[in-house]
């Protein structure tokens, strides 16, 4: 495959997946909007309400930026670099916000246990610091990442990212995050098992809300682990196809893994 064909192929995949992601996110938003109005906007506001709104609308903002980046809409190289940084930092911020919501849910499920809240929030602080360090070292340094404009014809141009560092650091720094996610999902499953045993002894049906909350914990963990496996694969910065697939796996996971 020639260099021109490879660039056209990458652009085709980017634009096809951009349209698919925008369609899925738009459909999901329209589908959930009525419930959002009923259960969020029309009820008394709380900390969880603001966290939900921050995650939902910040996620939509990040996904729309990501979907338009890389070829669907022509964006100059200088602007593309700024958008790339916003996406990377946005992914990290979104992940931290979702973890705060999961912690708040566990706090409620464990009968507002202060030790649970303090321990989980205390462990989250170094995770946040790790996200910041990785974003600064891997994504915010010109020596680690660069944006290059690919010209196919005078009227067909797009920008892509070229990575100048290997995946080793990203793999190692993801281990504490994975361990933290394991802790959250284990606490959720442990509580569910205890709840199911108690309800079985009383010959009562399980609480639907507890089952749903734990289900979302498990879904978040599975999606997070799958994404971590994709990110951990070695790749060449000039491999636009791999970069496109990685980008949109990350986008869809970040934007739809939490409701």
CSV table of C-alpha atoms in Angstrom, one decimal:
chain,number,residue,atom,x,y,z
A,1,UNK,CA,0.0,0.0,0.0
A,2,UNK,CA,1.4,3.3,-1.1
A,3,UNK,CA,1.7,6.3,1.3
A,4,UNK,CA,-1.1,8.1,-0.5
A,5,UNK,CA,-3.4,5.0,-0.2
A,6,UNK,CA,-2.5,4.6,3.5
A,7,UNK,CA,-3.4,8.2,4.2
A,8,UNK,CA,-6.7,7.9,2.3
A,9,UNK,CA,-7.5,4.7,4.2
A,10,UNK,CA,-6.8,6.4,7.5
A,11,UNK,CA,-8.9,9.4,6.6
A,12,UNK,CA,-11.8,7.1,5.5
A,13,UNK,CA,-11.7,5.2,8.8
A,14,UNK,CA,-11.5,8.4,10.8
A,15,UNK,CA,-14.4,10.0,9.1
A,16,UNK,CA,-16.6,6.8,9.2
A,17,UNK,CA,-16.0,6.3,12.9
A,18,UNK,CA,-16.5,10.0,13.6
A,19,UNK,CA,-19.9,9.9,12.0
A,20,UNK,CA,-20.7,6.6,13.9
A,21,UNK,CA,-19.7,8.1,17.3
A,22,UNK,CA,-21.6,11.3,16.8
A,23,UNK,CA,-24.7,9.3,15.8
A,24,UNK,CA,-24.4,7.0,18.8
A,25,UNK,CA,-23.8,9.8,21.3
A,26,UNK,CA,-26.7,11.9,19.8
A,27,UNK,CA,-29.0,8.9,19.9
A,28,UNK,CA,-28.1,8.1,23.5
A,29,UNK,CA,-28.6,11.8,24.5
A,30,UNK,CA,-32.1,12.0,22.9
A,31,UNK,CA,-33.0,8.6,24.3
A,32,UNK,CA,-32.1,9.6,27.9
A,33,UNK,CA,-33.2,13.2,27.8
A,34,UNK,CA,-36.8,12.6,29.0
A,35,UNK,CA,-35.5,10.6,32.0
A,36,UNK,CA,-32.9,13.2,32.7
A,37,UNK,CA,-35.6,15.9,32.9
A,38,UNK,CA,-37.8,13.7,35.1
A,39,UNK,CA,-35.2,12.4,37.5
A,40,UNK,CA,-32.6,15.3,37.5
A,41,UNK,CA,-34.0,18.7,36.4
A,42,UNK,CA,-37.3,18.4,38.1
A,43,UNK,CA,-36.0,17.2,41.5
A,44,UNK,CA,-34.2,18.9,44.3
A,45,UNK,CA,-30.5,19.4,43.5
A,46,UNK,CA,-27.8,17.5,45.4
A,47,UNK,CA,-24.1,16.8,45.1
A,48,UNK,CA,-24.8,13.7,43.0
A,49,UNK,CA,-27.0,15.8,40.7
A,50,UNK,CA,-24.1,18.2,39.9
A,51,UNK,CA,-21.7,15.3,39.5
A,52,UNK,CA,-24.0,13.6,37.1
A,53,UNK,CA,-24.5,16.8,35.0
A,54,UNK,CA,-20.8,17.4,35.0
A,55,UNK,CA,-20.0,13.9,33.8
A,56,UNK,CA,-22.8,13.8,31.2
A,57,UNK,CA,-22.2,17.2,29.6
A,58,UNK,CA,-18.5,17.3,29.9
A,59,UNK,CA,-18.4,13.8,28.3
A,60,UNK,CA,-20.5,15.1,25.4
A,61,UNK,CA,-18.2,18.1,25.0
A,62,UNK,CA,-15.1,15.9,24.9
A,63,UNK,CA,-16.6,13.4,22.5
A,64,UNK,CA,-17.7,16.1,20.1
A,65,UNK,CA,-14.3,17.6,20.1
A,66,UNK,CA,-12.8,14.2,19.5
A,67,UNK,CA,-15.2,13.3,16.7
A,68,UNK,CA,-14.4,16.4,14.8
A,69,UNK,CA,-10.6,16.1,15.3
A,70,UNK,CA,-8.5,14.3,12.8
A,71,UNK,CA,-10.2,14.8,9.5
A,72,UNK,CA,-14.0,15.0,9.6
A,73,UNK,CA,-13.6,18.8,9.7
A,74,UNK,CA,-10.4,20.5,8.6
A,75,UNK,CA,-8.6,22.0,11.5
A,76,UNK,CA,-5.3,23.8,11.2
A,77,UNK,CA,-2.3,22.2,12.8
A,78,UNK,CA,-1.9,24.7,15.6
A,79,UNK,CA,-5.5,24.4,16.6
A,80,UNK,CA,-5.4,20.6,16.3
A,81,UNK,CA,-2.6,20.4,18.8
A,82,UNK,CA,-4.6,22.4,21.3
A,83,UNK,CA,-7.7,20.2,20.7
A,84,UNK,CA,-5.5,17.1,21.2
A,85,UNK,CA,-4.3,18.4,24.6
A,86,UNK,CA,-7.9,19.2,25.6
A,87,UNK,CA,-9.0,15.7,24.6
A,88,UNK,CA,-6.3,14.0,26.6
A,89,UNK,CA,-6.7,16.1,29.7
A,90,UNK,CA,-10.5,15.8,29.2
A,91,UNK,CA,-10.3,12.0,29.2
A,92,UNK,CA,-8.4,12.1,32.5
A,93,UNK,CA,-10.8,14.6,34.1
A,94,UNK,CA,-13.8,12.5,33.0
A,95,UNK,CA,-12.3,9.4,34.4
A,96,UNK,CA,-11.6,11.1,37.8
A,97,UNK,CA,-15.2,12.4,37.9
A,98,UNK,CA,-16.7,9.0,37.2
A,99,UNK,CA,-14.5,7.6,40.0
A,100,UNK,CA,-15.9,10.2,42.4
A,101,UNK,CA,-19.4,9.2,41.5
A,102,UNK,CA,-18.6,5.5,42.0
A,103,UNK,CA,-17.2,6.4,45.4
A,104,UNK,CA,-20.2,8.4,46.3
A,105,UNK,CA,-22.5,5.5,45.4
A,106,UNK,CA,-20.4,3.1,47.5
A,107,UNK,CA,-20.6,5.5,50.4
A,108,UNK,CA,-24.4,5.5,50.1
A,109,UNK,CA,-24.6,1.7,49.7
A,110,UNK,CA,-22.5,1.1,52.8
A,111,UNK,CA,-25.0,3.2,54.9
A,112,UNK,CA,-22.9,6.4,54.6
A,113,UNK,CA,-19.8,4.8,56.1
A,114,UNK,CA,-17.3,7.5,56.8
A,115,UNK,CA,-14.3,5.1,56.8
A,116,UNK,CA,-15.3,3.9,53.4
A,117,UNK,CA,-15.6,7.5,52.1
A,118,UNK,CA,-12.3,8.7,53.7
A,119,UNK,CA,-10.3,5.7,52.5
A,120,UNK,CA,-11.5,5.7,48.9
A,121,UNK,CA,-11.2,9.5,48.6
A,122,UNK,CA,-7.7,9.4,50.2
A,123,UNK,CA,-6.6,6.7,47.7
A,124,UNK,CA,-8.1,8.7,44.8
A,125,UNK,CA,-5.8,11.7,45.5
A,126,UNK,CA,-2.6,9.9,44.3
A,127,UNK,CA,-4.6,8.5,41.3
A,128,UNK,CA,-5.5,12.1,40.3
A,129,UNK,CA,-1.8,13.1,40.7
A,130,UNK,CA,-0.8,10.2,38.5
A,131,UNK,CA,-3.2,11.2,35.8
A,132,UNK,CA,-1.8,14.8,35.9
A,133,UNK,CA,1.8,13.5,35.7
A,134,UNK,CA,1.0,11.3,32.8
A,135,UNK,CA,-0.8,14.0,30.9
A,136,UNK,CA,2.0,16.4,31.5
A,137,UNK,CA,4.8,14.0,30.6
A,138,UNK,CA,3.2,12.0,27.8
A,139,UNK,CA,0.8,14.4,26.1
A,140,UNK,CA,1.9,18.0,26.9
A,141,UNK,CA,5.5,17.8,25.8
A,142,UNK,CA,6.4,18.5,22.1
A,143,UNK,CA,9.2,15.9,22.4
A,144,UNK,CA,6.7,13.2,23.2
A,145,UNK,CA,3.9,14.0,20.8
A,146,UNK,CA,3.6,16.1,17.7
A,147,UNK,CA,0.8,17.0,15.3
A,148,UNK,CA,1.5,16.8,11.6
A,149,UNK,CA,-0.7,17.9,8.7
A,150,UNK,CA,-1.1,15.2,6.0
A,151,UNK,CA,-1.8,16.6,2.6
A,152,UNK,CA,-3.4,14.2,0.2
A,153,UNK,CA,-4.5,16.8,-2.4
A,154,UNK,CA,-4.6,20.6,-2.2
A,155,UNK,CA,-8.2,20.3,-1.1
A,156,UNK,CA,-7.9,17.2,1.1
A,157,UNK,CA,-5.9,17.7,4.3
A,158,UNK,CA,-6.1,16.4,7.8
A,159,UNK,CA,-4.0,16.4,11.0
A,160,UNK,CA,-2.8,13.3,12.9
A,161,UNK,CA,-0.8,12.6,16.0
A,162,UNK,CA,2.7,11.1,16.0
A,163,UNK,CA,3.9,9.6,19.2
A,164,UNK,CA,7.7,9.7,20.0
A,165,UNK,CA,7.6,7.7,23.2
A,166,UNK,CA,6.9,4.0,23.7
A,167,UNK,CA,3.9,2.6,25.7
A,168,UNK,CA,6.1,1.4,28.6
A,169,UNK,CA,5.4,4.4,30.9
A,170,UNK,CA,1.7,4.3,30.1
A,171,UNK,CA,1.5,0.6,31.0
A,172,UNK,CA,3.3,1.0,34.3
A,173,UNK,CA,1.3,4.0,35.4
A,174,UNK,CA,-2.0,2.3,34.5
A,175,UNK,CA,-1.3,-0.4,37.1
A,176,UNK,CA,-2.3,1.7,40.2
A,177,UNK,CA,-5.4,2.9,38.3
A,178,UNK,CA,-6.4,-0.7,37.5
A,179,UNK,CA,-5.8,-1.7,41.1
A,180,UNK,CA,-8.0,1.1,42.3
A,181,UNK,CA,-10.8,0.1,39.9
A,182,UNK,CA,-10.5,-3.5,41.2
A,183,UNK,CA,-11.0,-2.2,44.7
A,184,UNK,CA,-14.1,-0.3,43.8
A,185,UNK,CA,-15.7,-3.2,41.9
A,186,UNK,CA,-14.8,-5.7,44.7
A,187,UNK,CA,-16.5,-3.5,47.3
A,188,UNK,CA,-19.6,-3.2,45.1
A,189,UNK,CA,-19.8,-7.0,44.4
A,190,UNK,CA,-19.2,-7.8,48.1
A,191,UNK,CA,-22.1,-5.7,49.1
A,192,UNK,CA,-24.3,-7.2,46.4
A,193,UNK,CA,-23.5,-10.7,47.5
A,194,UNK,CA,-24.3,-9.8,51.1
A,195,UNK,CA,-27.5,-8.1,50.0
A,196,UNK,CA,-28.6,-11.1,48.0
A,197,UNK,CA,-28.0,-13.5,50.9
A,198,UNK,CA,-30.0,-11.4,53.2
A,199,UNK,CA,-32.9,-11.1,50.8
A,200,UNK,CA,-32.9,-14.8,50.1
A,201,UNK,CA,-33.1,-15.6,53.8
A,202,UNK,CA,-36.1,-13.2,54.1
A,203,UNK,CA,-37.6,-14.6,50.8
A,204,UNK,CA,-37.7,-11.1,49.3
A,205,UNK,CA,-36.7,-9.8,45.9
A,206,UNK,CA,-33.3,-8.0,45.7
A,207,UNK,CA,-33.4,-4.2,45.7
A,208,UNK,CA,-33.5,-3.1,42.0
A,209,UNK,CA,-31.4,0.0,42.6
A,210,UNK,CA,-28.6,-1.9,44.4
A,211,UNK,CA,-28.5,-4.4,41.6
A,212,UNK,CA,-28.3,-1.6,38.9
A,213,UNK,CA,-25.6,0.3,40.8
A,214,UNK,CA,-23.4,-2.7,41.1
A,215,UNK,CA,-24.0,-3.6,37.5
A,216,UNK,CA,-22.8,-0.2,36.4
A,217,UNK,CA,-19.7,-0.7,38.6
A,218,UNK,CA,-18.9,-4.0,36.9
A,219,UNK,CA,-19.6,-2.5,33.4
A,220,UNK,CA,-17.3,0.4,34.1
A,221,UNK,CA,-14.5,-1.9,35.3
A,222,UNK,CA,-14.8,-4.2,32.3
A,223,UNK,CA,-14.8,-1.3,29.8
A,224,UNK,CA,-11.9,0.3,31.6
A,225,UNK,CA,-9.9,-2.9,31.6
A,226,UNK,CA,-10.6,-3.4,27.9
A,227,UNK,CA,-9.5,0.1,27.0
A,228,UNK,CA,-6.4,-0.4,29.2
A,229,UNK,CA,-5.5,-3.4,27.1
A,230,UNK,CA,-5.8,-1.5,23.9
A,231,UNK,CA,-3.7,1.4,25.1
A,232,UNK,CA,-1.0,-1.0,26.4
A,233,UNK,CA,-0.4,-2.4,22.9
A,234,UNK,CA,2.8,-1.2,21.3
A,235,UNK,CA,2.2,1.0,18.3
A,236,UNK,CA,4.1,3.1,15.8
A,237,UNK,CA,3.2,6.8,15.8
A,238,UNK,CA,2.9,6.7,12.0
A,239,UNK,CA,0.3,4.0,12.2
A,240,UNK,CA,-2.7,6.2,11.6
A,241,UNK,CA,-5.2,3.3,11.5
A,242,UNK,CA,-4.2,2.1,14.9
A,243,UNK,CA,-4.3,5.7,16.2
A,244,UNK,CA,-7.8,6.2,14.8
A,245,UNK,CA,-9.1,2.9,16.4
A,246,UNK,CA,-7.5,3.7,19.7
A,247,UNK,CA,-8.9,7.2,19.7
A,248,UNK,CA,-12.5,6.2,19.1
A,249,UNK,CA,-12.4,3.2,21.5
A,250,UNK,CA,-11.4,5.7,24.1
A,251,UNK,CA,-14.0,8.3,23.0
A,252,UNK,CA,-16.9,5.9,23.1
A,253,UNK,CA,-15.8,4.4,26.4
A,254,UNK,CA,-15.3,7.7,28.1
A,255,UNK,CA,-18.6,9.2,26.8
A,256,UNK,CA,-21.0,6.3,27.3
A,257,UNK,CA,-19.6,4.1,30.1
A,258,UNK,CA,-21.6,6.0,32.8
A,259,UNK,CA,-25.3,6.9,32.9
